[in-house]
């Protein structure tokens, strides 16, 4: 069974059980699998801040990589959500960095996934005034934006 077929069969079966009308398009580029979902109600598939979409991606990756020697990276998206979320996080990081630079007081963001924290850190890594670090454990882990100490 090809990784594409595994992903498609798993997601089609899952959405059938859930009673959701979702079209699954799978494409493979080298060792990466891109899964694009479409349908009338993608808000349910995305979930709060992409939590459901992240869970679908994780489960699909487990199914696709079960028993194979070569690891296949799986990306699941719908309505270009992931790209929009990256832009939103980058804008949030820049806006908060500006606020921290002006006020001189650190701020912490809401808890987020490692992937989303990485976006915040990367966006501000070359900032001249502020620095970032993460605090907390597990699902409560969040980014803090603070003034650089010389």
XYZ file of C-alpha atoms in Angstrom:
150
model
C 0.000 0.000 0.000
C 1.361 3.418 -0.946
C 1.521 6.226 1.644
C -0.953 8.212 -0.496
C -3.495 5.374 -0.443
C -3.093 4.876 3.320
C -3.701 8.561 4.007
C -6.679 8.765 1.657
C -8.309 5.568 2.953
C -7.807 6.595 6.608
C -9.223 10.111 6.188
C -12.113 9.015 3.933
C -13.058 6.388 6.525
C -12.769 8.835 9.416
C -14.939 11.485 7.764
C -17.507 8.840 6.759
C -17.788 7.723 10.404
C -18.112 11.362 11.518
C -20.727 12.039 8.857
C -18.723 14.939 7.410
C -18.691 15.666 3.675
C -14.973 16.153 3.037
C -13.030 15.635 -0.193
C -9.473 14.342 0.356
C -6.742 15.182 -2.192
C -3.332 13.628 -1.591
C -0.176 14.503 -3.506
C 3.378 13.263 -2.979
C 6.573 15.217 -3.525
C 9.751 13.237 -2.773
C 9.256 11.973 0.820
C 6.531 14.489 1.713
C 2.793 13.961 1.552
C 0.495 16.974 1.133
C -3.141 16.351 2.033
C -5.673 19.018 1.048
C -9.158 18.766 2.518
C -12.178 20.544 1.050
C -15.875 20.628 1.717
C -18.816 22.745 2.863
C -17.892 23.067 6.564
C -14.136 23.204 7.043
C -14.414 25.139 10.326
C -15.098 21.843 12.101
C -12.064 20.263 10.422
C -9.813 23.190 11.447
C -11.040 23.387 15.054
C -10.018 25.971 17.625
C -6.733 27.564 16.454
C -6.105 24.567 14.195
C -6.151 21.968 16.995
C -8.372 19.532 15.078
C -6.336 19.967 11.898
C -3.130 19.306 13.883
C -4.674 16.161 15.392
C -5.757 14.939 11.934
C -2.228 15.554 10.650
C -0.694 13.640 13.559
C -3.058 10.650 13.214
C -2.596 10.550 9.439
C 1.178 10.576 9.915
C 0.917 7.638 12.342
C -1.188 5.658 9.846
C 1.045 6.500 6.861
C 4.309 5.691 8.676
C 3.158 2.501 10.383
C 5.643 -0.267 9.648
C 7.532 1.522 6.863
C 11.286 1.985 6.884
C 11.239 5.402 5.192
C 9.578 8.168 7.178
C 7.097 10.258 5.185
C 6.371 13.804 6.381
C 2.617 14.430 6.283
C 1.042 17.872 6.019
C -2.744 18.260 6.251
C -4.351 21.586 5.297
C -7.658 23.102 4.260
C -8.608 26.474 2.798
C -4.931 27.525 3.022
C -5.334 27.649 6.826
C -1.693 26.916 7.686
C -0.296 29.771 5.575
C -2.909 32.186 6.986
C -2.067 31.088 10.545
C 1.674 31.670 9.949
C 0.946 35.225 8.733
C -1.319 35.849 11.749
C 1.360 34.645 14.185
C 4.094 36.683 12.474
C 1.946 39.825 12.661
C 1.093 39.126 16.304
C 4.785 38.668 17.153
C 5.772 41.938 15.458
C 2.926 43.879 17.078
C 3.719 42.558 20.570
C 7.464 43.125 20.080
C 6.725 46.756 19.275
C 4.552 47.059 22.378
C 7.249 45.479 24.594
C 9.958 47.711 23.076
C 7.879 50.831 23.809
C 6.693 49.890 27.301
C 9.815 48.062 28.479
C 7.571 45.402 30.040
C 7.579 41.760 28.968
C 4.446 40.032 27.733
C 3.489 36.394 27.393
C 1.336 34.842 24.723
C -1.325 32.195 25.140
C -0.179 28.557 25.286
C 0.485 27.179 21.800
C 1.961 24.209 19.982
C 5.707 23.806 19.456
C 5.218 24.570 15.762
C 3.463 27.873 16.506
C 5.995 28.845 19.203
C 8.768 28.241 16.664
C 7.108 30.720 14.279
C 7.070 33.416 16.995
C 10.715 32.738 17.934
C 11.844 32.761 14.275
C 9.969 35.981 13.516
C 11.694 37.848 16.347
C 15.122 36.149 16.397
C 16.889 39.099 14.735
C 14.942 41.836 16.543
C 17.265 44.531 17.886
C 15.366 45.266 21.140
C 13.443 42.170 22.222
C 14.151 38.482 22.771
C 11.864 35.470 23.149
C 11.846 32.366 25.317
C 9.337 29.697 26.272
C 7.999 28.886 29.731
C 5.637 26.232 31.071
C 5.219 22.539 30.456
C 3.404 20.489 27.819
C 0.151 21.997 26.553
C 0.571 25.010 28.877
C 3.895 26.047 27.272
C 3.916 29.621 25.967
C 6.228 32.252 24.501
C 7.422 35.278 26.467
C 8.595 38.396 24.639
C 11.007 40.453 26.790
C 13.542 43.273 26.468
C 17.061 42.049 25.582
C 19.520 42.211 28.452
C 22.945 43.536 27.439
